[in-house]
mmCIF file of C-alpha atoms in Angstrom:
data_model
loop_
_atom_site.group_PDB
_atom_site.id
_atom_site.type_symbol
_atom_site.label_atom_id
_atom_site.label_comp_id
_atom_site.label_asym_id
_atom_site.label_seq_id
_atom_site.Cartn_x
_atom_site.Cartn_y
_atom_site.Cartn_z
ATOM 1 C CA UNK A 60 31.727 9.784 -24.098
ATOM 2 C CA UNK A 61 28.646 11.549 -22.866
ATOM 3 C CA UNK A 62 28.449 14.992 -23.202
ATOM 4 C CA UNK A 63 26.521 17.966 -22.245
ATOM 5 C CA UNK A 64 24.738 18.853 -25.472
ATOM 6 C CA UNK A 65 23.222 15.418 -26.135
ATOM 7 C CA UNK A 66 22.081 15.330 -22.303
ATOM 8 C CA UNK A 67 20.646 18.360 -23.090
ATOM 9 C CA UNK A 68 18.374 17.027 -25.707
ATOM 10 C CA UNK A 69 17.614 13.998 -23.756
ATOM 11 C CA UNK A 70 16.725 16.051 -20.722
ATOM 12 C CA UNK A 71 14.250 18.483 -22.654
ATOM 13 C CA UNK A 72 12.743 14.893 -24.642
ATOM 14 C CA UNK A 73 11.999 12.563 -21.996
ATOM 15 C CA UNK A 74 13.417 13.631 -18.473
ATOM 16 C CA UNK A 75 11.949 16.984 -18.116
ATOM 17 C CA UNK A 76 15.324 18.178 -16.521
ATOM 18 C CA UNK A 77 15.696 21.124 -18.459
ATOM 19 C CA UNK A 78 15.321 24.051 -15.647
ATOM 20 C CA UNK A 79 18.367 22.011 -13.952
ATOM 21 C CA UNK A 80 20.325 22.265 -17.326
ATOM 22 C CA UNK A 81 19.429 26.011 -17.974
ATOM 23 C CA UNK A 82 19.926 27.418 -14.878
ATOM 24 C CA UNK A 83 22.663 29.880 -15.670
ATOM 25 C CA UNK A 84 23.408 30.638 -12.223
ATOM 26 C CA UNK A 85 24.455 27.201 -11.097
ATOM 27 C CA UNK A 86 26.875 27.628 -13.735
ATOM 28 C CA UNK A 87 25.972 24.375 -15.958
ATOM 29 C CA UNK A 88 26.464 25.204 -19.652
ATOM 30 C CA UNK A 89 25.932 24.148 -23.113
ATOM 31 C CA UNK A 90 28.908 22.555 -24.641
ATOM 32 C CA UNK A 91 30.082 21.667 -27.933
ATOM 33 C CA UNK A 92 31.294 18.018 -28.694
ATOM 34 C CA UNK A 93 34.993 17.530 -27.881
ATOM 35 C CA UNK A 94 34.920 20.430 -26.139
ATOM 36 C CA UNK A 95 37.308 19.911 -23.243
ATOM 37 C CA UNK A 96 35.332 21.266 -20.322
ATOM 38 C CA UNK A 97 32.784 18.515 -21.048
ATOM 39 C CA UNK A 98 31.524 16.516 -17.881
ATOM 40 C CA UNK A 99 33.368 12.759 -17.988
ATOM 41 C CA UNK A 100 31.733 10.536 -16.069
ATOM 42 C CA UNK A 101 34.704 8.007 -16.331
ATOM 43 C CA UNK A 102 37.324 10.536 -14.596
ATOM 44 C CA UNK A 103 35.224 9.382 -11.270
ATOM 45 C CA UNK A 104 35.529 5.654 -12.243
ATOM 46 C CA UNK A 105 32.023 5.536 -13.131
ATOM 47 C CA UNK A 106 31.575 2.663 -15.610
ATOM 48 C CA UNK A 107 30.082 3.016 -18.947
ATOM 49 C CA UNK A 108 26.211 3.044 -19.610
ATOM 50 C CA UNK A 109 26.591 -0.443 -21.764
ATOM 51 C CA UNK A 110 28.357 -2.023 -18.552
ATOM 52 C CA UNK A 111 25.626 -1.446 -16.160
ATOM 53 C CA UNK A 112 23.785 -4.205 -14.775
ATOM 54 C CA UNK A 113 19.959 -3.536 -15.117
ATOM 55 C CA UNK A 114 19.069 -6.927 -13.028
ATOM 56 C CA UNK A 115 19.612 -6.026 -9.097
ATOM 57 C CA UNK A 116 20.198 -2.770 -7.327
ATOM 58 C CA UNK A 117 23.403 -3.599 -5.674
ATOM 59 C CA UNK A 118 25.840 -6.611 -6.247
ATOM 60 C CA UNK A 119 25.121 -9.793 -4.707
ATOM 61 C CA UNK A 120 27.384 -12.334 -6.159
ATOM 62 C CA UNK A 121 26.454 -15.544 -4.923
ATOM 63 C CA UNK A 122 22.861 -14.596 -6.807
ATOM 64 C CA UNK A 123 24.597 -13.523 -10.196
ATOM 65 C CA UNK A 124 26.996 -16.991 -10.064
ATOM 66 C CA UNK A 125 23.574 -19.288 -9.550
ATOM 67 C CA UNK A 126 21.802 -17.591 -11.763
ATOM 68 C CA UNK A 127 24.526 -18.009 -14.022
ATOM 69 C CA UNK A 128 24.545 -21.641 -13.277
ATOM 70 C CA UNK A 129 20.850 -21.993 -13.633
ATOM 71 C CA UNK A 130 20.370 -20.372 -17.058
ATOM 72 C CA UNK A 131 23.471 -22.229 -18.259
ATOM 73 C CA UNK A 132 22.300 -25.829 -17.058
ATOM 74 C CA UNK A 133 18.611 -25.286 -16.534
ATOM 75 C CA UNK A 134 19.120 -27.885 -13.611
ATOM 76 C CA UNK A 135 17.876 -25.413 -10.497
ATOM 77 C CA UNK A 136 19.223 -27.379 -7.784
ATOM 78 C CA UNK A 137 21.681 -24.119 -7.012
ATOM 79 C CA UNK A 138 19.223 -22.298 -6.931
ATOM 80 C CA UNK A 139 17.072 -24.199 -4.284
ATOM 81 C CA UNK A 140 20.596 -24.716 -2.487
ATOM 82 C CA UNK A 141 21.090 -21.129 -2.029
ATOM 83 C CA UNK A 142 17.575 -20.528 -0.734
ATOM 84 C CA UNK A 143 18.111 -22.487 1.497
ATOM 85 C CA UNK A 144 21.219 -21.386 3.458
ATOM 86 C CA UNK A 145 19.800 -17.464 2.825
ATOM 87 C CA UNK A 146 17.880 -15.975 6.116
ATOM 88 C CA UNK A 147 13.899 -16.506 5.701
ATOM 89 C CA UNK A 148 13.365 -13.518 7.413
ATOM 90 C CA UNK A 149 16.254 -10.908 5.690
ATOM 91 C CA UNK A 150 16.090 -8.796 3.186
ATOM 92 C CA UNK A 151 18.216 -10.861 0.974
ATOM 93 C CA UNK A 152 16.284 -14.093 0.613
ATOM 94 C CA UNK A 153 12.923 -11.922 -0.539
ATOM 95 C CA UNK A 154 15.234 -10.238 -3.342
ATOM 96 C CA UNK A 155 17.003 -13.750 -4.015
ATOM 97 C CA UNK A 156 13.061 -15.168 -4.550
ATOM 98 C CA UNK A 157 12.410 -11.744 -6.946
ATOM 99 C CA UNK A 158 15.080 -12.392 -9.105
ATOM 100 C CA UNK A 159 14.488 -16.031 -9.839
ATOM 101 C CA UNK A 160 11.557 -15.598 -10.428
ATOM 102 C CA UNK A 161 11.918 -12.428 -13.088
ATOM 103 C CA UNK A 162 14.923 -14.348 -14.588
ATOM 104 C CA UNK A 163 11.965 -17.273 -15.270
ATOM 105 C CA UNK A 164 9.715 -15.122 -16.199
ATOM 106 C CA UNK A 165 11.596 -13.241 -18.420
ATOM 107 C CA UNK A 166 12.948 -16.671 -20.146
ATOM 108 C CA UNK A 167 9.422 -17.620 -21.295
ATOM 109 C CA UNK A 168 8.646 -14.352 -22.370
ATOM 110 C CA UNK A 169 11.521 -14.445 -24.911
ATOM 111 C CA UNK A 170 11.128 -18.575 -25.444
ATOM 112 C CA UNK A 171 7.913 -19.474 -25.086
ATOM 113 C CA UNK A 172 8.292 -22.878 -26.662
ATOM 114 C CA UNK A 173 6.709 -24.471 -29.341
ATOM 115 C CA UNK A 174 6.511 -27.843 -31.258
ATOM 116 C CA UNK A 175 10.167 -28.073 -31.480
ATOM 117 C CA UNK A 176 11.692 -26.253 -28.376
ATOM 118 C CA UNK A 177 10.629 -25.987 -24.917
ATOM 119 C CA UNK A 178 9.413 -23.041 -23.010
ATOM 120 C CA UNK A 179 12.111 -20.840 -20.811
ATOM 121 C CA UNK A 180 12.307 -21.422 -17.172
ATOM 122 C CA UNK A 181 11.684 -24.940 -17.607
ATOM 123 C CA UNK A 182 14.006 -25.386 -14.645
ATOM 124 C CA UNK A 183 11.356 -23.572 -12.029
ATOM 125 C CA UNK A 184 8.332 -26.347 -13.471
ATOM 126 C CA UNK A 185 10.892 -28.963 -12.699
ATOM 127 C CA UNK A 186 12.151 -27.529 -9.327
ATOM 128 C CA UNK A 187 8.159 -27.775 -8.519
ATOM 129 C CA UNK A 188 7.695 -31.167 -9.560
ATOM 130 C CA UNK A 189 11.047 -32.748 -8.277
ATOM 131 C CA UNK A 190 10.701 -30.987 -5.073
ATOM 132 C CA UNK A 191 7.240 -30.001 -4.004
ATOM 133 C CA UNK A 192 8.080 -29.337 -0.560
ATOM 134 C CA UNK A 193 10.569 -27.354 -1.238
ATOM 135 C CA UNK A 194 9.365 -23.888 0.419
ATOM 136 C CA UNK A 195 11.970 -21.910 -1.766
ATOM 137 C CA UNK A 196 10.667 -23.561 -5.138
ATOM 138 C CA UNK A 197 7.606 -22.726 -3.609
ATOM 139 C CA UNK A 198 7.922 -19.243 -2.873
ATOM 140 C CA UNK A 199 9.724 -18.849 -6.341
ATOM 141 C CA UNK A 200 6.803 -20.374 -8.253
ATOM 142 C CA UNK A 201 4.312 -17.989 -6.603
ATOM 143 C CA UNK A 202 6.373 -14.416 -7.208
ATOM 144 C CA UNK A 203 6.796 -15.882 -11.227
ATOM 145 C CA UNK A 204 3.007 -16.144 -11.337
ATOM 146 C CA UNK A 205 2.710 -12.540 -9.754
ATOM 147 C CA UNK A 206 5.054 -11.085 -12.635
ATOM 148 C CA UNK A 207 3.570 -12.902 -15.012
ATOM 149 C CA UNK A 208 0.087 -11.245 -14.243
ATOM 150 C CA UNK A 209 1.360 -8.121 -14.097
ATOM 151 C CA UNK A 210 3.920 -8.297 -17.137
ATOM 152 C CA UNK A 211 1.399 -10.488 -19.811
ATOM 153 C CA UNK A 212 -1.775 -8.850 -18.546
ATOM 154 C CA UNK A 213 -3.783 -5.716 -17.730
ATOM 155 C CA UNK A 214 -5.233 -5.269 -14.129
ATOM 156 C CA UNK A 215 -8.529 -5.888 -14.355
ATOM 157 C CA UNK A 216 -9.038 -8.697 -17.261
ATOM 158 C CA UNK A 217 -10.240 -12.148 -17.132
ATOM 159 C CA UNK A 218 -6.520 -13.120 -17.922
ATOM 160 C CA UNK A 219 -4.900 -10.816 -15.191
ATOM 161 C CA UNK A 220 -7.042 -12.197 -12.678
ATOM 162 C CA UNK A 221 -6.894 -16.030 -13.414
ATOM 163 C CA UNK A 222 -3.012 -15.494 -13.055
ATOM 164 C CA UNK A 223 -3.840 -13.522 -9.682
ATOM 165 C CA UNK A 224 -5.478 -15.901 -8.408
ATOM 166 C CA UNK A 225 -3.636 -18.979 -9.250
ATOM 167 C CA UNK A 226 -0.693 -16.496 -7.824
ATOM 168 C CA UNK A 227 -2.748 -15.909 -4.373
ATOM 169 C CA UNK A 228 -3.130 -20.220 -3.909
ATOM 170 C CA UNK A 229 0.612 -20.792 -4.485
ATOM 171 C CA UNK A 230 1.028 -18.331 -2.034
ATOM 172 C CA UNK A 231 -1.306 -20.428 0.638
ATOM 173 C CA UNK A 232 0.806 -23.269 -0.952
ATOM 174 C CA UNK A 233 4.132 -21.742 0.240
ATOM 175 C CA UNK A 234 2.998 -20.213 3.769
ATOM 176 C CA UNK A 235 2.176 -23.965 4.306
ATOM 177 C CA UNK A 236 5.832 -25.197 3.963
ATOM 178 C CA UNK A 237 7.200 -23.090 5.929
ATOM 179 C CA UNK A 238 4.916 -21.168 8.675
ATOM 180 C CA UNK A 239 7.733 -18.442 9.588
ATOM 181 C CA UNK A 240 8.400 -17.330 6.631
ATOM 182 C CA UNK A 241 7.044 -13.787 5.459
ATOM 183 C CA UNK A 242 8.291 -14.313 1.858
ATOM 184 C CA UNK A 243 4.726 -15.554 0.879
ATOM 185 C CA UNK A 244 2.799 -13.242 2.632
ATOM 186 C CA UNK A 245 4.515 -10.654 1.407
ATOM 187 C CA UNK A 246 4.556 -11.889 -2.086
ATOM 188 C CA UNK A 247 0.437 -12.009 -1.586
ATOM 189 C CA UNK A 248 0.951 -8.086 -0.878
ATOM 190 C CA UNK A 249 1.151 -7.900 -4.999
ATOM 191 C CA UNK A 250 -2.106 -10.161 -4.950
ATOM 192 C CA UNK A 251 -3.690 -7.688 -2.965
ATOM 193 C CA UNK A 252 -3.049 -4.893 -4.830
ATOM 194 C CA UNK A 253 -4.405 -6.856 -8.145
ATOM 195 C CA UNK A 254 -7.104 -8.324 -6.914
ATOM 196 C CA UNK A 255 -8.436 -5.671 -4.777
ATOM 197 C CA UNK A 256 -8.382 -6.276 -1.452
ATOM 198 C CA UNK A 257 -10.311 -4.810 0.736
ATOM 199 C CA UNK A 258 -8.445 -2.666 3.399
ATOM 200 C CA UNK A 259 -9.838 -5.676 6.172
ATOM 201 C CA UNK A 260 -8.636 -8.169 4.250
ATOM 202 C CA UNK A 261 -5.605 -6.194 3.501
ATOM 203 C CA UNK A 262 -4.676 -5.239 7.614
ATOM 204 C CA UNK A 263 -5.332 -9.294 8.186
ATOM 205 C CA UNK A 264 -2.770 -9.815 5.503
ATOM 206 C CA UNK A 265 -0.387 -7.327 6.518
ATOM 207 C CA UNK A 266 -0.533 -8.348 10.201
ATOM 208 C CA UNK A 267 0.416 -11.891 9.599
ATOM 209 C CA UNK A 268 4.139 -10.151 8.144
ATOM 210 C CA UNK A 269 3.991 -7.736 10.788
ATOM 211 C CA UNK A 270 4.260 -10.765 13.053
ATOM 212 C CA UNK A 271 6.587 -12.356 11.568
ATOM 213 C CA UNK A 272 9.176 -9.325 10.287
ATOM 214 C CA UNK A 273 7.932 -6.285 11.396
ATOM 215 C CA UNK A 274 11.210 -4.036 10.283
ATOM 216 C CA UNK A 275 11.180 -5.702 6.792
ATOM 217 C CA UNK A 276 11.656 -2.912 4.285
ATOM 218 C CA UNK A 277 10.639 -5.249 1.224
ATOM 219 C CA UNK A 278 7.487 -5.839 2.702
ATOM 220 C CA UNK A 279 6.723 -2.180 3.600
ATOM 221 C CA UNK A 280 7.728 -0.776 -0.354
ATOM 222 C CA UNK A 281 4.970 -3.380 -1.395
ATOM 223 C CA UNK A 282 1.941 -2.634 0.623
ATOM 224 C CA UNK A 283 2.896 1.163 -0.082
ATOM 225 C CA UNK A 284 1.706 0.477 -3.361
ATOM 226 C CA UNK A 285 -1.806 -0.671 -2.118
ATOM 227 C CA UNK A 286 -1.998 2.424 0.123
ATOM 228 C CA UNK A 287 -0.940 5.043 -3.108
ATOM 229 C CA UNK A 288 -3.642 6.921 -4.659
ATOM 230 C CA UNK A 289 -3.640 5.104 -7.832
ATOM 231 C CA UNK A 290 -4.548 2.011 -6.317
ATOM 232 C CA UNK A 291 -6.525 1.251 -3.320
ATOM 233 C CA UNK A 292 -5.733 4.323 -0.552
ATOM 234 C CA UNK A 293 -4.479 7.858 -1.232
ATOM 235 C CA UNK A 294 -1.977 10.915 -0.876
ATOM 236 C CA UNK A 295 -2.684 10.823 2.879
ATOM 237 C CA UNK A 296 -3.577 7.210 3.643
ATOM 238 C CA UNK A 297 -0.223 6.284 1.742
ATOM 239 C CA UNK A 298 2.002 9.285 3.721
ATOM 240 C CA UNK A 299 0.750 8.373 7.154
ATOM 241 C CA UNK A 300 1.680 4.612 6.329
ATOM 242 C CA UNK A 301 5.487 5.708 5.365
ATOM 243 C CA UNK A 302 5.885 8.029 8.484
ATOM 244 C CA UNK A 303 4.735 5.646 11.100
ATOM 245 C CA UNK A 304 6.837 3.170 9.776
ATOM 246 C CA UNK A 305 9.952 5.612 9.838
ATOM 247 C CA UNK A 306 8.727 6.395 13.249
ATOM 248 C CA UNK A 307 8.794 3.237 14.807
ATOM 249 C CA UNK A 308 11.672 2.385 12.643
ATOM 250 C CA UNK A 309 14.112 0.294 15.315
ATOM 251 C CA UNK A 310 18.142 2.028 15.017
ATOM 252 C CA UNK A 311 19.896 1.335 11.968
ATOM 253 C CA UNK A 312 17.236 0.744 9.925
ATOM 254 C CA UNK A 313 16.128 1.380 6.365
ATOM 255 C CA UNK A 314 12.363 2.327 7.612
ATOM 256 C CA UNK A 315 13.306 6.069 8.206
ATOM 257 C CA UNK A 316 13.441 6.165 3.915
ATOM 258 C CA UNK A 317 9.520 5.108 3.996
ATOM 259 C CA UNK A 318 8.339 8.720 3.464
ATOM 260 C CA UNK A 319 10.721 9.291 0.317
ATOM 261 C CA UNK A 320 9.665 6.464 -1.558
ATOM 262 C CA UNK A 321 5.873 7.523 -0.447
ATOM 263 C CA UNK A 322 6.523 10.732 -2.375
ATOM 264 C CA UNK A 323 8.147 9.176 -4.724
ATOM 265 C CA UNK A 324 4.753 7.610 -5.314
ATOM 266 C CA UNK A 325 2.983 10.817 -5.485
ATOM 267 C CA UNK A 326 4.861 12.678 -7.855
ATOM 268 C CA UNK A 327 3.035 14.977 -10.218
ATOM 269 C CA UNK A 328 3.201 13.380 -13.656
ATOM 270 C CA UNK A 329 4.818 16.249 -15.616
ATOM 271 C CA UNK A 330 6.829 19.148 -13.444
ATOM 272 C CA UNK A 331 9.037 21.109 -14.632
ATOM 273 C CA UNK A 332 9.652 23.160 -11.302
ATOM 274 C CA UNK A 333 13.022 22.746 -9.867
ATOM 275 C CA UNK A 334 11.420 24.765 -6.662
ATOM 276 C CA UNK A 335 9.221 21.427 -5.989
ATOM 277 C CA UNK A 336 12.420 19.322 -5.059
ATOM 278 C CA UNK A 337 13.587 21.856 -2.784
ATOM 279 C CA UNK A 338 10.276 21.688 -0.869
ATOM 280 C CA UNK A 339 9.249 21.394 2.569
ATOM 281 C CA UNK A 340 7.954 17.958 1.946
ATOM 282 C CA UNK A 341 10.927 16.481 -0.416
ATOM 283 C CA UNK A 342 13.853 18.138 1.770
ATOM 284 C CA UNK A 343 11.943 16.199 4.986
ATOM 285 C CA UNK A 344 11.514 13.078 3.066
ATOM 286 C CA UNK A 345 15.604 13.275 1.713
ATOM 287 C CA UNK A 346 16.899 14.283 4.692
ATOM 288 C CA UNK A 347 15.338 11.055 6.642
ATOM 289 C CA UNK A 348 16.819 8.714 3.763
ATOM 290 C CA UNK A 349 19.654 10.126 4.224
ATOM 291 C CA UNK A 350 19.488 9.452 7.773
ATOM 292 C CA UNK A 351 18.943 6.474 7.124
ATOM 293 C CA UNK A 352 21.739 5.659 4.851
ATOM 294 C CA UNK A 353 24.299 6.979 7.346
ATOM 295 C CA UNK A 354 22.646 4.905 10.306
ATOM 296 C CA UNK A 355 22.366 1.629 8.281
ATOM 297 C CA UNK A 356 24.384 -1.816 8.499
ATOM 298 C CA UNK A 357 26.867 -1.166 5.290
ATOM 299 C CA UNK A 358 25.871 -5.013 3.806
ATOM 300 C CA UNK A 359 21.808 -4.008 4.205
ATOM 301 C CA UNK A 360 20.625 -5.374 0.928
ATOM 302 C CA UNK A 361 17.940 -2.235 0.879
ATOM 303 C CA UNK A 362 21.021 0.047 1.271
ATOM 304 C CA UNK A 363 21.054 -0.106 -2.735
ATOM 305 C CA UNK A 364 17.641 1.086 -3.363
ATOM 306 C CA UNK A 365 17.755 4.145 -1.030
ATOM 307 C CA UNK A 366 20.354 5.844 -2.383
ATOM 308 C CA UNK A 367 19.273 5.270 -5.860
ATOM 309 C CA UNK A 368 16.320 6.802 -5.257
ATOM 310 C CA UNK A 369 18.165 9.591 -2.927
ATOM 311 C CA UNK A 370 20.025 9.980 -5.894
ATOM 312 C CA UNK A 371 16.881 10.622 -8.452
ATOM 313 C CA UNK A 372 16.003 13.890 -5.840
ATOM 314 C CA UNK A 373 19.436 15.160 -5.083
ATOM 315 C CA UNK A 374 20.131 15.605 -8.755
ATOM 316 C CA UNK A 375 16.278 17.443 -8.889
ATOM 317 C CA UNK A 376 17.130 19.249 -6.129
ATOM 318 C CA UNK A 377 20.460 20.521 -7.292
ATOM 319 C CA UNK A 378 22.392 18.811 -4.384
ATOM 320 C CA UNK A 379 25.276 17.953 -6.321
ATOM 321 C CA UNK A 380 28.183 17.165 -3.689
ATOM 322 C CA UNK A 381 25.032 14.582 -2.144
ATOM 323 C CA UNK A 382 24.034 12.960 -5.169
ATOM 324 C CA UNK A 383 27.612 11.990 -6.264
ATOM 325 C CA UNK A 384 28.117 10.482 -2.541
ATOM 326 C CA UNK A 385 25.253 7.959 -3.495
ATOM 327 C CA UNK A 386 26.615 7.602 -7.388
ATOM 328 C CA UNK A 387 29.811 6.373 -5.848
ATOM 329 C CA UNK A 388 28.231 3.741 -3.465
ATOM 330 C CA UNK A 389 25.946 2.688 -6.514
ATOM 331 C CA UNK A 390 27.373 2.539 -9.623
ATOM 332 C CA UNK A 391 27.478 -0.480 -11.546
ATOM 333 C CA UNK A 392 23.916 -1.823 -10.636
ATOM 334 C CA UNK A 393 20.737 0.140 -11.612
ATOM 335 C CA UNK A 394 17.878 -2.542 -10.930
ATOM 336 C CA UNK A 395 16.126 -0.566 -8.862
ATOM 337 C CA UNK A 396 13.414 2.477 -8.269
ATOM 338 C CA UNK A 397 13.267 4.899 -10.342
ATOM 339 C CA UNK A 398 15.259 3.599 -13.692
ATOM 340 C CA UNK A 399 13.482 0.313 -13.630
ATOM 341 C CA UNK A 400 10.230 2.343 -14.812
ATOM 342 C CA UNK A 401 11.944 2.797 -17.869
ATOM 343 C CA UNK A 402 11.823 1.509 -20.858
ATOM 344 C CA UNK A 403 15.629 1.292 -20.810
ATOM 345 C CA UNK A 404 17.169 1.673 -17.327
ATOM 346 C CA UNK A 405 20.780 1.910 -17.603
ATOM 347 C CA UNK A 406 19.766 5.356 -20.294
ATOM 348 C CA UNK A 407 18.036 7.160 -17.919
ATOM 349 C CA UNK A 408 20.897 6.493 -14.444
ATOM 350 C CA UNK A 409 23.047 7.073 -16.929
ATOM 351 C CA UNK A 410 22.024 10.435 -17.953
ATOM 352 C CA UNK A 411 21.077 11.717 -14.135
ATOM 353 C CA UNK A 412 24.421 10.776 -13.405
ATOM 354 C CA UNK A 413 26.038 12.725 -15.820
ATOM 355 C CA UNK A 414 24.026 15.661 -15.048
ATOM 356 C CA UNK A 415 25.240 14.960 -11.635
ATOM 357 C CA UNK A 416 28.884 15.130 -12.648
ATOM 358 C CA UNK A 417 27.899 18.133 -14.276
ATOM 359 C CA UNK A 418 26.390 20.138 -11.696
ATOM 360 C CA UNK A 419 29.454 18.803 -9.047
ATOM 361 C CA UNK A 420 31.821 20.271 -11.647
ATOM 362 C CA UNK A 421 30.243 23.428 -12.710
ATOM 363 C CA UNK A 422 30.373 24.159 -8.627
ATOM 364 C CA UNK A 423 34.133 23.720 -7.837
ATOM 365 C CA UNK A 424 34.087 20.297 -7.509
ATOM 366 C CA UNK A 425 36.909 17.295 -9.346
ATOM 367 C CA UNK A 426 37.495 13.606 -8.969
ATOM 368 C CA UNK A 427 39.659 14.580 -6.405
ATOM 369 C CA UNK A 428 37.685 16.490 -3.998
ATOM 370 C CA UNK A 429 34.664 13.548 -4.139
ATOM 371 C CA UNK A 430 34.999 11.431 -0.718
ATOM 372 C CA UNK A 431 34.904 7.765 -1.267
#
């Protein structure tokens, strides 16, 4: 089992958690191996860091049992099924098109064919041949070309851009099939950011999803990015976008988290401060995602990614009791902001969530005091 000495040299290595670790006053200590008083993730039901799914933020087993089926068989007909009877404007369908695609893209990264074997995701090139009307294949096809820019290739080179732009006209390709539909708009959001928009171009594109979903939280975390200072906007530009869309955010819904994930966005590279988390700016931004967690539908496919991030500042902020709310709501799934930054996602939740256990214990709390 995890415990608190080998957190502690993770922390001080790679998480730069070690103020929350040594503060003596919050009563977190060093502890030998076996020692008894040693944090146990598992007395709160918690499952084990190899048992974590890395591929979605929250469950969604309908996706997991296609995708299943579509690996298996390489015959994507489920997959185009399920598109089809999912909500072209929700939440749901733009994740459903996200992890298709990755699950292609991820096949031919690991099998990309040769004189004996073919490539992987050979199902999505025969879901666009068989059926090239098909405005799910189509979206699909065009969010698999955007990962594979960004995953293969380096912003900026001949081969990022070729991919971009073949990316951008499968986009036009999809909008075509199905003139409602935000998916491909917002999956041009990514082109954008690539290929350098400029902020016209970028409003004109933004506008057309704006018209046709304009409380989609999907489609507001990507044109953050283009507004963030290490892309096309900055500190300010990219703040004022994530308030006014948590102030016009309609009741019950996920926009109020914009400004967390916008300083999220900002963070300083290296900080080592404990102070910072409990700042004016940070306590504003976590107390409106928390809002917003409390106020939201309890099946809102976003739900997921809010309080994994909520749970990435409550554990820097030394909000135990908070962070161990979200842990409960989350656990099992950790595809999703800030662990999927990380070379190995599942590590990293699983150590702030042991540090969370930590923290909750070290302050009077027990698996039995932790509301469910």
């Amino acid at each position: 089992m995890e415990i608190l000495w080998v957190l502690m040299a993770l922390l001080m290595i790679g998480f730069a958690l070690g103020p929350i670790m040594m503060r003596r006053r919050a009563g977190i200590q060093q502890v030998a191996p076996g020692d008894p008083d040693a944090a146990d993730p598992a007395n709160y039901g918690f499952l084990r860091q190899e048992e974590l799914d890395i591929r979605m933020p929250g469950p969604d087993q309908d996706l997991l049992e296609v995708l299943d089926l579509v690996q298996r068989t390489q015959d994507y007909r489920a997959a185009s099924q399920l598109l089809a009877g999912t909500e072209a404007e929700g939440e749901l369908r733009w994740q459903r098109v996200q992890a298709f695609a990755g699950a292609a893209s991820l096949e031919l990264q690991r099998r990309p064919g040769g004189v004996s074997d073919s490539p992987g995701g050979q199902w999505l090139r025969v879901w666009r041949t068989e059926q090239a009307k098909d405005a799910g294949g189509a979206a699909v096809h065009a969010e698999f070309l955007v990962q594979q820019a960004w995953r293969t290739s380096a912003p900026g080179t001949d081969e990022f851009r070729i991919i971009m732009e073949e990316a951008r006209a499968a986009c036009g390709d999809a909008a075509l099939l199905a003139p409602g539909d935000p998916i491909p708009y917002i999956i041009e959001l990514s082109v954008a950011r690539g290929l350098a928009y400029s902020q016209p171009e970028f409003e004109k594109l933004w506008l057309k999803i704006l018209d046709r979903a304009p409380a989609h939280m999907g489609a507001h975390l990507a044109a953050l990015h283009y507004w963030c200072e290490k892309w096309h906007g900055s500190r300010e530009t990219a703040y004022a976008f994530a308030e006014a869309a948590a102030a016009r955010a309609p009741q019950g819904s996920l926009l109020a988290a914009m400004p967390l994930f916008a300083v999220f966005e900002h963070l300083p590279e290296v900080n080592l401060v404990s102070g910072f988390y409990q700042s004016e700016v940070v306590t504003r931004a976590v107390h409106g995602a928390l809002f917003a967690v409390h106020s939201a539908r309890s099946d809102d496919p976003m739900l997921a990614h809010v309080r994994h991030l909520l749970v990435f500042f409550l554990v820097r902020g030394e909000r135990w009791a908070e962070a161990m709310s979200q842990l409960v709501h989350v656990d099992g799934h950790v595809g999703a902001l800030p662990w999927t930054l990380t070379a190995d996602p599942a590590a990293d939740y699983a150590v702030y969530r042991a540090v969370a256990v930590a923290g909750y214990e070290a302050n009077g709390g027990n698996p039995a005091t932790l509301p469910h």
